[in-house]
PDB file of N, CA and C in Angstrom:
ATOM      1  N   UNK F 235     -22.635  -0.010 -12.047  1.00 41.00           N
ATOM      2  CA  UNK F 235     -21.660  -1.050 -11.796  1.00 41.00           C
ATOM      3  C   UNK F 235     -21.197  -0.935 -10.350  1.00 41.00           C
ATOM      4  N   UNK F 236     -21.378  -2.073  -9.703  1.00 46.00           N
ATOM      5  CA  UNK F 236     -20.714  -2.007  -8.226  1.00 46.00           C
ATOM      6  C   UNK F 236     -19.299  -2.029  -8.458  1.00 46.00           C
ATOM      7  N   UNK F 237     -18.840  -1.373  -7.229  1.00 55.00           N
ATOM      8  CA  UNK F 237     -16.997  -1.148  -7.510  1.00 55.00           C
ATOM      9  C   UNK F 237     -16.761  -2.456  -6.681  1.00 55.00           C
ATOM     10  N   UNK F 238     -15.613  -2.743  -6.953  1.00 75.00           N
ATOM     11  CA  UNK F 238     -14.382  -3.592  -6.633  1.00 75.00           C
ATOM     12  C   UNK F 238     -14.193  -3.520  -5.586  1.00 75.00           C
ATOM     13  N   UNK F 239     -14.066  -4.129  -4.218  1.00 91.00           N
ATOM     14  CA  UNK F 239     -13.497  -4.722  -3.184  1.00 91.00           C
ATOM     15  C   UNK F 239     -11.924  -4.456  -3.115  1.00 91.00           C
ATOM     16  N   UNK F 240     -11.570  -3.509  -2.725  1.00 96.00           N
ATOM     17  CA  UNK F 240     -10.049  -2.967  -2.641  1.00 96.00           C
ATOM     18  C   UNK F 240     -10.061  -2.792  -1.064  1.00 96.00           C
ATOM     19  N   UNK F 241      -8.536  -3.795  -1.025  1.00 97.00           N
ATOM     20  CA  UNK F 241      -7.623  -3.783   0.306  1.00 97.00           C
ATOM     21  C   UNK F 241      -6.701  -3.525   0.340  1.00 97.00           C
ATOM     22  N   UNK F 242      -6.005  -2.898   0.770  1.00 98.00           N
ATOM     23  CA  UNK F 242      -4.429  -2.378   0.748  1.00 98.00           C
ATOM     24  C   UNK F 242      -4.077  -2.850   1.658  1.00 98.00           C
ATOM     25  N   UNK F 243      -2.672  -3.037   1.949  1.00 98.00           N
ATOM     26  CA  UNK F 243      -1.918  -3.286   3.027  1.00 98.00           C
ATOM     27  C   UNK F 243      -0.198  -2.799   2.819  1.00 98.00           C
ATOM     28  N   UNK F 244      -0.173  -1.954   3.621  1.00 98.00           N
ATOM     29  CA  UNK F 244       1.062  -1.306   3.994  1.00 98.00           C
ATOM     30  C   UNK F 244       1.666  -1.449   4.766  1.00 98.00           C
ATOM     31  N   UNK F 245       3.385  -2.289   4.531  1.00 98.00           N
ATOM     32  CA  UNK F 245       4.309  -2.782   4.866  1.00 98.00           C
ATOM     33  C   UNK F 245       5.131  -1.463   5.402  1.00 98.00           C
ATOM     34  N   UNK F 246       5.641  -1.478   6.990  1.00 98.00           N
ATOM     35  CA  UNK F 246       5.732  -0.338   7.446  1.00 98.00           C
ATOM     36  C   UNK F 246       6.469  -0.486   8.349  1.00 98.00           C
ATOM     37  N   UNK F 247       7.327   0.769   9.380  1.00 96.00           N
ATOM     38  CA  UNK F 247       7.805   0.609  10.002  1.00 96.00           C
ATOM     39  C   UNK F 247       7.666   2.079  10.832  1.00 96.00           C
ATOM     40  N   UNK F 248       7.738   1.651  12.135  1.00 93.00           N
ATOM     41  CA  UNK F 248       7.675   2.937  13.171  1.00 93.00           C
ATOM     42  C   UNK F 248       8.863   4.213  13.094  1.00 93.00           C
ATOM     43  N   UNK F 249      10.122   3.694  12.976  1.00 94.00           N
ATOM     44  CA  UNK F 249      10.679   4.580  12.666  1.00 94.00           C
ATOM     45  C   UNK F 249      11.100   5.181  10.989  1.00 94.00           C
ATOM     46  N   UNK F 250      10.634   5.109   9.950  1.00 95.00           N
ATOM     47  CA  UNK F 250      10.883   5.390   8.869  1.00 95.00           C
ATOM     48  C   UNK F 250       9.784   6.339   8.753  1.00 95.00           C
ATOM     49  N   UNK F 251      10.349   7.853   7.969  1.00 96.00           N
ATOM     50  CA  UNK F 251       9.596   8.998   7.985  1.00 96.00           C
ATOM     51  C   UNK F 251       8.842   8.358   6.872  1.00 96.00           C
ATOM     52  N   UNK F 252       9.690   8.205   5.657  1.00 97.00           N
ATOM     53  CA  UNK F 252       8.725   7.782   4.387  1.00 97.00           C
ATOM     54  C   UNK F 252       7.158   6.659   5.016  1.00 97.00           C
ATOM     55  N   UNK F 253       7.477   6.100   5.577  1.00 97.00           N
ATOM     56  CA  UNK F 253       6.640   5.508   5.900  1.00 97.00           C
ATOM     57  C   UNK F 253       5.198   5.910   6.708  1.00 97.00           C
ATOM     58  N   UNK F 254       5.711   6.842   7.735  1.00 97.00           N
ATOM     59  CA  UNK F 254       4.866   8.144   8.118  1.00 97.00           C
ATOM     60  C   UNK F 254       3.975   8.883   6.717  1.00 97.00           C
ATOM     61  N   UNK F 255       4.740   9.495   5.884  1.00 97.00           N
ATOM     62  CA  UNK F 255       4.136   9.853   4.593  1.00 97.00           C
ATOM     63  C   UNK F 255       3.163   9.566   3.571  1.00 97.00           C
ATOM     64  N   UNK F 256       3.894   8.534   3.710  1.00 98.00           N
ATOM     65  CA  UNK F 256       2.499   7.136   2.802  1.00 98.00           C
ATOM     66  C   UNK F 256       1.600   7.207   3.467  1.00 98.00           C
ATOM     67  N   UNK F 257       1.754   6.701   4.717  1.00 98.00           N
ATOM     68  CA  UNK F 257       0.328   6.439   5.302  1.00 98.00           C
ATOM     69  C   UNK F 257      -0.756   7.535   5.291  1.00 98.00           C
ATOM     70  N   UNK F 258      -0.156   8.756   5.718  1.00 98.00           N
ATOM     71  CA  UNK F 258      -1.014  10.605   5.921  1.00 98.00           C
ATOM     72  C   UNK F 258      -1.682   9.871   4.646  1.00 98.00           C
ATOM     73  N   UNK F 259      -0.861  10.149   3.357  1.00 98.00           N
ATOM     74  CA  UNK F 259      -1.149  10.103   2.236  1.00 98.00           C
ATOM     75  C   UNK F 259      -2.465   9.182   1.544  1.00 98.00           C
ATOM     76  N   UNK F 260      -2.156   7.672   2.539  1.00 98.00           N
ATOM     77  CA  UNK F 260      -3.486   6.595   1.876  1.00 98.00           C
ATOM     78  C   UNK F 260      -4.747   6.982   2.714  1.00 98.00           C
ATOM     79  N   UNK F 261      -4.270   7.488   4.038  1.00 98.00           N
ATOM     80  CA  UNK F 261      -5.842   8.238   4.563  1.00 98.00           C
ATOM     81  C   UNK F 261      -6.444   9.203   4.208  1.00 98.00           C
ATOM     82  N   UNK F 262      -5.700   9.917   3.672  1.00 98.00           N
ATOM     83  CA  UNK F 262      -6.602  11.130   2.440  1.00 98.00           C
ATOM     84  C   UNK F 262      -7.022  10.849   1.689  1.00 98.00           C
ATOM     85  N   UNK F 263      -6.217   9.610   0.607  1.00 98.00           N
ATOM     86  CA  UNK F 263      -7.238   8.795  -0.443  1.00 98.00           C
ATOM     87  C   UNK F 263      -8.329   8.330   0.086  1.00 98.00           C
ATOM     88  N   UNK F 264      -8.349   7.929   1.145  1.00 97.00           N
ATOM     89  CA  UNK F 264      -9.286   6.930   1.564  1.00 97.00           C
ATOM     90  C   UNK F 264     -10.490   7.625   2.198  1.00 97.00           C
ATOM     91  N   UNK F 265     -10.333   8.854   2.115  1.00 97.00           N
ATOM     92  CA  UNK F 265     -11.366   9.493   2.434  1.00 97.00           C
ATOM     93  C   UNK F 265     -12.217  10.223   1.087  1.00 97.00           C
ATOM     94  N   UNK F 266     -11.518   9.950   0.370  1.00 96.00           N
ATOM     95  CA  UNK F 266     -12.327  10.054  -1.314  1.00 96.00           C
ATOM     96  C   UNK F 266     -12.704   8.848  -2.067  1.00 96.00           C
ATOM     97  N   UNK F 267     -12.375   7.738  -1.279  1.00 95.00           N
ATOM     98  CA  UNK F 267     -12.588   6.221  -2.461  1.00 95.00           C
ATOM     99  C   UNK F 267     -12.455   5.302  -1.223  1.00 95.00           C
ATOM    100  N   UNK F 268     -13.602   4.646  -0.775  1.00 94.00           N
ATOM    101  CA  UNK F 268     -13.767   3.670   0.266  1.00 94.00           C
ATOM    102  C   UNK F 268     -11.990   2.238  -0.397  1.00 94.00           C
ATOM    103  N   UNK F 269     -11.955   1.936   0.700  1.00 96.00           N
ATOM    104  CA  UNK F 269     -11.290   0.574   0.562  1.00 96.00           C
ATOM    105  C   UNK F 269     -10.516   0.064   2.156  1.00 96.00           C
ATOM    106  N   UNK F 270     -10.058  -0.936   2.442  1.00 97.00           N
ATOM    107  CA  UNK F 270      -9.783  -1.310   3.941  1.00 97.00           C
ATOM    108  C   UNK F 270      -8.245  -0.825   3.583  1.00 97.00           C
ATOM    109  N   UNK F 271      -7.424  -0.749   4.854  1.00 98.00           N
ATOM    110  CA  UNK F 271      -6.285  -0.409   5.021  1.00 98.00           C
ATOM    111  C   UNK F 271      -5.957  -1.599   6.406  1.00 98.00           C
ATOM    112  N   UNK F 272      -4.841  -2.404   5.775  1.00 98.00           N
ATOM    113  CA  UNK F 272      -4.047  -2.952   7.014  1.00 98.00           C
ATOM    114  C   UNK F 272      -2.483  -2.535   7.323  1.00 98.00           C
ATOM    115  N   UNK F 273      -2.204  -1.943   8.282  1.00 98.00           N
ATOM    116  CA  UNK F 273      -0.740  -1.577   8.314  1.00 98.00           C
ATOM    117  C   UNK F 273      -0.047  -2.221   9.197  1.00 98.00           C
ATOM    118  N   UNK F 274       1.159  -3.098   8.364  1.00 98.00           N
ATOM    119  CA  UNK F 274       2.081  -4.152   9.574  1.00 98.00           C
ATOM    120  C   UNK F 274       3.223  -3.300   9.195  1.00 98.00           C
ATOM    121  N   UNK F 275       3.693  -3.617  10.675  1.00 98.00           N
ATOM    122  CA  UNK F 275       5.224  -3.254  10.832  1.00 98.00           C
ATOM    123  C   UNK F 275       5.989  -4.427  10.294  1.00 98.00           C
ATOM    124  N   UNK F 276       7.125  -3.936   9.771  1.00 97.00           N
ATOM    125  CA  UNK F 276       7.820  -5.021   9.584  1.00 97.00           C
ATOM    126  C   UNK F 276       8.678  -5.792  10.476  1.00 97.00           C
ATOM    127  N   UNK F 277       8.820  -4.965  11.600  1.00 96.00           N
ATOM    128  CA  UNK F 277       9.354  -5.270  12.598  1.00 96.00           C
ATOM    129  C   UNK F 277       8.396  -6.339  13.765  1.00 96.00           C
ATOM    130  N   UNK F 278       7.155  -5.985  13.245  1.00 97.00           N
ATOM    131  CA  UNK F 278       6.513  -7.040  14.632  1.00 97.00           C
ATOM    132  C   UNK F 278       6.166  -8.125  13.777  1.00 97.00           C
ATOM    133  N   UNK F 279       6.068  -9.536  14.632  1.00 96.00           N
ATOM    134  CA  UNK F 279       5.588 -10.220  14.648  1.00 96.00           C
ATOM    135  C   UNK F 279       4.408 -10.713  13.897  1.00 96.00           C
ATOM    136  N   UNK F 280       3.320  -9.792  13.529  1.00 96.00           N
ATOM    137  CA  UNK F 280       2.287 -10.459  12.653  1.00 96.00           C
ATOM    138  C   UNK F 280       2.647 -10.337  11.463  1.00 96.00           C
ATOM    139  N   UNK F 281       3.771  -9.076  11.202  1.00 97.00           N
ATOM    140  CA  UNK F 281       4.457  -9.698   9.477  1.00 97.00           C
ATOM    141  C   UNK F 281       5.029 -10.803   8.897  1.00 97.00           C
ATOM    142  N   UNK F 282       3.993 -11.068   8.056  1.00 97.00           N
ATOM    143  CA  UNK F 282       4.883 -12.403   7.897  1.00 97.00           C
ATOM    144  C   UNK F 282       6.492 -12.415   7.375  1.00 97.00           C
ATOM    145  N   UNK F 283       6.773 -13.366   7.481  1.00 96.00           N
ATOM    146  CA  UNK F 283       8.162 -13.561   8.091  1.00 96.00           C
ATOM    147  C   UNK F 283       8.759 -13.569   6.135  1.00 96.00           C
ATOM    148  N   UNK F 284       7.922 -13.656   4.947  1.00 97.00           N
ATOM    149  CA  UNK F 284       8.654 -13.698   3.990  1.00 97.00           C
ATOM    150  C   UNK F 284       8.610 -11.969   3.372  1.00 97.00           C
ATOM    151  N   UNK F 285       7.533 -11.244   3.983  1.00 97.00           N
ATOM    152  CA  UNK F 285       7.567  -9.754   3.683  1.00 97.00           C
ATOM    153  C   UNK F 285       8.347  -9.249   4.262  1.00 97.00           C
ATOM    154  N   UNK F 286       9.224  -9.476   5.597  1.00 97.00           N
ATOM    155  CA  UNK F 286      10.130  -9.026   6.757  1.00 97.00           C
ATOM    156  C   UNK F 286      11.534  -9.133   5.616  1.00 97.00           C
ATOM    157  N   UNK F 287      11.330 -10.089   5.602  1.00 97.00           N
ATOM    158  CA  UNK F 287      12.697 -10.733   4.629  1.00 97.00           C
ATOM    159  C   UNK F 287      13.174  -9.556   3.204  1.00 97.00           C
ATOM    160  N   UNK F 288      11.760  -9.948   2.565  1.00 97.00           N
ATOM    161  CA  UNK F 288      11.809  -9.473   1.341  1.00 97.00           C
ATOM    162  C   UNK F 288      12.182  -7.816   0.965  1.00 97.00           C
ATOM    163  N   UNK F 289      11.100  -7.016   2.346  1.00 97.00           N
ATOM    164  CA  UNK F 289      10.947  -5.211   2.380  1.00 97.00           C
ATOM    165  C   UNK F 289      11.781  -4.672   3.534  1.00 97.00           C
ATOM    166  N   UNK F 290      13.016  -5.700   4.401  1.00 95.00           N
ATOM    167  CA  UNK F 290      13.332  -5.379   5.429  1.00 95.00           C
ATOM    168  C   UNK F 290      14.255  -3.573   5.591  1.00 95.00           C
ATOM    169  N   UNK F 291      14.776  -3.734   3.581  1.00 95.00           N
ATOM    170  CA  UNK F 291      15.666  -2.425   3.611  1.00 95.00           C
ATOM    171  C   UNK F 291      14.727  -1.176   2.491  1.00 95.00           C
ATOM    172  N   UNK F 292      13.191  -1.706   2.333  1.00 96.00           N
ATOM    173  CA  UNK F 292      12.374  -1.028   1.090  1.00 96.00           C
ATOM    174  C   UNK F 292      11.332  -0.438   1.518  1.00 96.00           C
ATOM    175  N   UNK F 293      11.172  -0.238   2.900  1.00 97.00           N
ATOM    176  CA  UNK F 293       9.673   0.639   3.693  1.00 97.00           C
ATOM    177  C   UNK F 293       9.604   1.560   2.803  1.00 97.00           C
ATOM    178  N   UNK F 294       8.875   2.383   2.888  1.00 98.00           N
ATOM    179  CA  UNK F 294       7.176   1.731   2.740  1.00 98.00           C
ATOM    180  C   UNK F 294       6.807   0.957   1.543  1.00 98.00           C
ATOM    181  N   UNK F 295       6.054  -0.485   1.750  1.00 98.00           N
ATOM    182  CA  UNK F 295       5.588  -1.223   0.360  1.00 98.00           C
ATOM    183  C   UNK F 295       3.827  -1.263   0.567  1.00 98.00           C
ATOM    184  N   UNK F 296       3.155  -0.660  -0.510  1.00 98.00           N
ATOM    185  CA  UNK F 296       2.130  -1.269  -0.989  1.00 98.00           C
ATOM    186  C   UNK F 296       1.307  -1.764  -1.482  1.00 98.00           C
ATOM    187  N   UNK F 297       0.795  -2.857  -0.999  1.00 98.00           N
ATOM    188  CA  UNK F 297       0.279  -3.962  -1.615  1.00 98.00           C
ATOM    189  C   UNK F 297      -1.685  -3.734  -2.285  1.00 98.00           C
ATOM    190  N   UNK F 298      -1.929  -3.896  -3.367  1.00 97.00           N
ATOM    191  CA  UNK F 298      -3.219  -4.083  -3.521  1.00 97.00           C
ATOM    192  C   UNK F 298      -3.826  -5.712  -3.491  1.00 97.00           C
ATOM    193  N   UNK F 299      -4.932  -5.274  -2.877  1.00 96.00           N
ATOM    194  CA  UNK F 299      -5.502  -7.298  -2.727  1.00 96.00           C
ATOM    195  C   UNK F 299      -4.533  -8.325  -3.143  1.00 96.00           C
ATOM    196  N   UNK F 300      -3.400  -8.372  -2.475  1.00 95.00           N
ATOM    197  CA  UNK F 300      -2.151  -9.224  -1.984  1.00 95.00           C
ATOM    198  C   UNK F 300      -1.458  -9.117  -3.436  1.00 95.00           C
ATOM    199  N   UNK F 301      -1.378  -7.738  -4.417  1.00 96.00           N
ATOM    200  CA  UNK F 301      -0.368  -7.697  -5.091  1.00 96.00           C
ATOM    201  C   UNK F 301       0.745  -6.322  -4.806  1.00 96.00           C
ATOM    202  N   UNK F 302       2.010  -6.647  -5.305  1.00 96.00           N
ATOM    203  CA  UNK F 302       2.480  -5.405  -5.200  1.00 96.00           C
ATOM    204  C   UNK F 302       2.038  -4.017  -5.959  1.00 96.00           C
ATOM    205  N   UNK F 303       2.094  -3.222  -5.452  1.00 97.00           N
ATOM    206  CA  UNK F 303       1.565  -1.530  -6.089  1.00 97.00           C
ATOM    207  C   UNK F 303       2.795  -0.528  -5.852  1.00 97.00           C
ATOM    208  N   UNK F 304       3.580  -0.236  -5.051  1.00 97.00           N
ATOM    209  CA  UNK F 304       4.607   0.567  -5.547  1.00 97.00           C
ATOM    210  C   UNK F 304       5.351   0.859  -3.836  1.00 97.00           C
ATOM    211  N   UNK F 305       5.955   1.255  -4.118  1.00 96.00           N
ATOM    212  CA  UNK F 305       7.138   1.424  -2.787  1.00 96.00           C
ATOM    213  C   UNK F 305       7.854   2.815  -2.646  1.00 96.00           C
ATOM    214  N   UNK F 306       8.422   3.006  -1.252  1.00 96.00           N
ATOM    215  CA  UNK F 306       8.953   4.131  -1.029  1.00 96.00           C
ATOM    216  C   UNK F 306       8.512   5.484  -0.991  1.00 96.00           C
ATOM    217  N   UNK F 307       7.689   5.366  -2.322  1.00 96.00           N
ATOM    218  CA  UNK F 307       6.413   6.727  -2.104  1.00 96.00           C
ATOM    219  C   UNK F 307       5.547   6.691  -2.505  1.00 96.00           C
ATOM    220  N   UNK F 308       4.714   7.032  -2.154  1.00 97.00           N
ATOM    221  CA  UNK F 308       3.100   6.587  -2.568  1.00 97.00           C
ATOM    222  C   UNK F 308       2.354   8.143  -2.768  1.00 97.00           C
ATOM    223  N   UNK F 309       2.110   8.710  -3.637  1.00 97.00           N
ATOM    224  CA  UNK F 309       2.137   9.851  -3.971  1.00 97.00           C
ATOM    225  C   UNK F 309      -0.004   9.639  -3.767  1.00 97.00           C
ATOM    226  N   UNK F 310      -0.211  10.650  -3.550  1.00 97.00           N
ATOM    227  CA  UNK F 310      -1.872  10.697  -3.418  1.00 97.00           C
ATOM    228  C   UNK F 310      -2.359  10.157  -5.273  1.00 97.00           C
ATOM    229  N   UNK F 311      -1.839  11.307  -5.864  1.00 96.00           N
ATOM    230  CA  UNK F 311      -2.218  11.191  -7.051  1.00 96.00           C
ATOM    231  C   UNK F 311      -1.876   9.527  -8.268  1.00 96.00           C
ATOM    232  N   UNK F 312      -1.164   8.884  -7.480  1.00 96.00           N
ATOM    233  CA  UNK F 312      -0.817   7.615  -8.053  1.00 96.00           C
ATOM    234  C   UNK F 312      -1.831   6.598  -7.346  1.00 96.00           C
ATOM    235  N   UNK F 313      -1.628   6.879  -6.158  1.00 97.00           N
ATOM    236  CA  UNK F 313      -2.813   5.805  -5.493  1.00 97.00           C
ATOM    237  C   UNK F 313      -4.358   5.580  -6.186  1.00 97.00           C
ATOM    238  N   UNK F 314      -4.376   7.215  -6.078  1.00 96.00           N
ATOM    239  CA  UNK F 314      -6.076   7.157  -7.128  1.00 96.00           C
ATOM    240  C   UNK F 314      -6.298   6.548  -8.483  1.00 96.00           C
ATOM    241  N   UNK F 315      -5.180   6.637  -8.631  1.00 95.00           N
ATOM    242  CA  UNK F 315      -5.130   6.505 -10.081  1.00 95.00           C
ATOM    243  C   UNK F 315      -4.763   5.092  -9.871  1.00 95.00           C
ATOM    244  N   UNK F 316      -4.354   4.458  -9.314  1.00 96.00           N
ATOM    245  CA  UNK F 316      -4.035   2.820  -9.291  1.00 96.00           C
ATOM    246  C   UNK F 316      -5.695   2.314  -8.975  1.00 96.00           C
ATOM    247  N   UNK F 317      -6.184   2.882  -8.122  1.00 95.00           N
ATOM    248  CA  UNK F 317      -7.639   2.561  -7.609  1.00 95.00           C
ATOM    249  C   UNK F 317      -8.363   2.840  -8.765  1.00 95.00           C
ATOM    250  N   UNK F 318      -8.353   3.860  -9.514  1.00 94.00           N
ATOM    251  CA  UNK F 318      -9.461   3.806 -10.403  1.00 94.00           C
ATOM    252  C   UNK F 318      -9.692   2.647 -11.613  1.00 94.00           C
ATOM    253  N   UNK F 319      -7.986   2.169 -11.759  1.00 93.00           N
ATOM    254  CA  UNK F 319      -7.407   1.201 -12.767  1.00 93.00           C
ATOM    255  C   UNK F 319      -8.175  -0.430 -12.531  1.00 93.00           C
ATOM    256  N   UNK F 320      -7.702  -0.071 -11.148  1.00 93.00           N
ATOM    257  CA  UNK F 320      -8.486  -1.353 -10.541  1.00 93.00           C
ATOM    258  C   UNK F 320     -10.331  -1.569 -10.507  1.00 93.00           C
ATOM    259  N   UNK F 321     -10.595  -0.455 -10.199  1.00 91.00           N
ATOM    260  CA  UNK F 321     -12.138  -0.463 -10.461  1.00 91.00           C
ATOM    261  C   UNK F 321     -12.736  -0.755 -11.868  1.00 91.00           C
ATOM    262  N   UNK F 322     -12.190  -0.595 -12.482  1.00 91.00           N
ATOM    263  CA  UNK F 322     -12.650  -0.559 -14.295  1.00 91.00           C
ATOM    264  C   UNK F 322     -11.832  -1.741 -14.906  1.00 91.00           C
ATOM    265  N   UNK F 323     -10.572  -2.378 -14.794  1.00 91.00           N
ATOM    266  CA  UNK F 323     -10.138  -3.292 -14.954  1.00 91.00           C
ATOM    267  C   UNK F 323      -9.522  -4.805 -13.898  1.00 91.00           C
ATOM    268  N   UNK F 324      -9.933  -4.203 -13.047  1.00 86.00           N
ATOM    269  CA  UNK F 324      -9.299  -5.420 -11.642  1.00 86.00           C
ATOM    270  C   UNK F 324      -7.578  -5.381 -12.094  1.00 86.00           C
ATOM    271  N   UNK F 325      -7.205  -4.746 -12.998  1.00 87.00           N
ATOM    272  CA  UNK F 325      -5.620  -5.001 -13.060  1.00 87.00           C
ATOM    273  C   UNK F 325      -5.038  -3.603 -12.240  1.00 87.00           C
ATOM    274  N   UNK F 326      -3.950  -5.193 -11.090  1.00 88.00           N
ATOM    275  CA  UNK F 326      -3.237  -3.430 -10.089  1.00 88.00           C
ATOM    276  C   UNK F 326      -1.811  -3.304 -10.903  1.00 88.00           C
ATOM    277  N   UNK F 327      -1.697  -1.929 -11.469  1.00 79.00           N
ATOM    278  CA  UNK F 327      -0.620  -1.475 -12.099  1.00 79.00           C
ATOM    279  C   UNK F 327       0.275  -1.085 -11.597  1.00 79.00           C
ATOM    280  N   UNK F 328       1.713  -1.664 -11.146  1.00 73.00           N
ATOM    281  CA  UNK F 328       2.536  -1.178 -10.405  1.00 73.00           C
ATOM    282  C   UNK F 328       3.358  -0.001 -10.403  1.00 73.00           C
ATOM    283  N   UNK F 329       4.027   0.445  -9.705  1.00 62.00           N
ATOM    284  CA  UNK F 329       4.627   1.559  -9.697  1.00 62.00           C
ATOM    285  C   UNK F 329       6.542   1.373  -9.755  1.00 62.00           C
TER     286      UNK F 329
END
């Protein structure tokens, strides 16, 4: 079975440690389970302006193929486990 097409995107900000964390964290996954990673600040400009709104006081948020997946901490062992959910069922299980 070919796997699933998984994109993440992590809603982020330069100064928030948690946010620092997550990220270490999705590049270690991501070095055990292919998938793309996009990381916007919430502060610049290419975020869109209703995620700015929405995560302005909730860094770090992430998103699987434009759904929500869980916030604030993104633990290694949850990520995989959201990815594997998704590979075998396409359903992203939030956190």
């Amino acid at each position: 079975m070919a796997s699933k097409r998984i994109a993440l995107t992590l809603y982020s900000s330069s100064t928030c440690s948690l946010c620092t964390t997550a990220r270490e964290n999705i590049l270690r996954v991501q070095k055990k389970v292919p998938f793309s990673l996009t990381v916007l600040d919430i502060y610049e400009p290419e975020c869109p302006k209703e995620f700015h709104d929405k995560y302005i006081f909730d860094v770090p948020v992430l998103h699987m193929n434009d759904k929500f997946l869980m916030q604030h901490r993104v633990p290694e062992e949850s990520l995989l486990e959201a990815i594997k959910l998704y590979e075998t069922t396409e359903t992203v299980y939030t956190k």
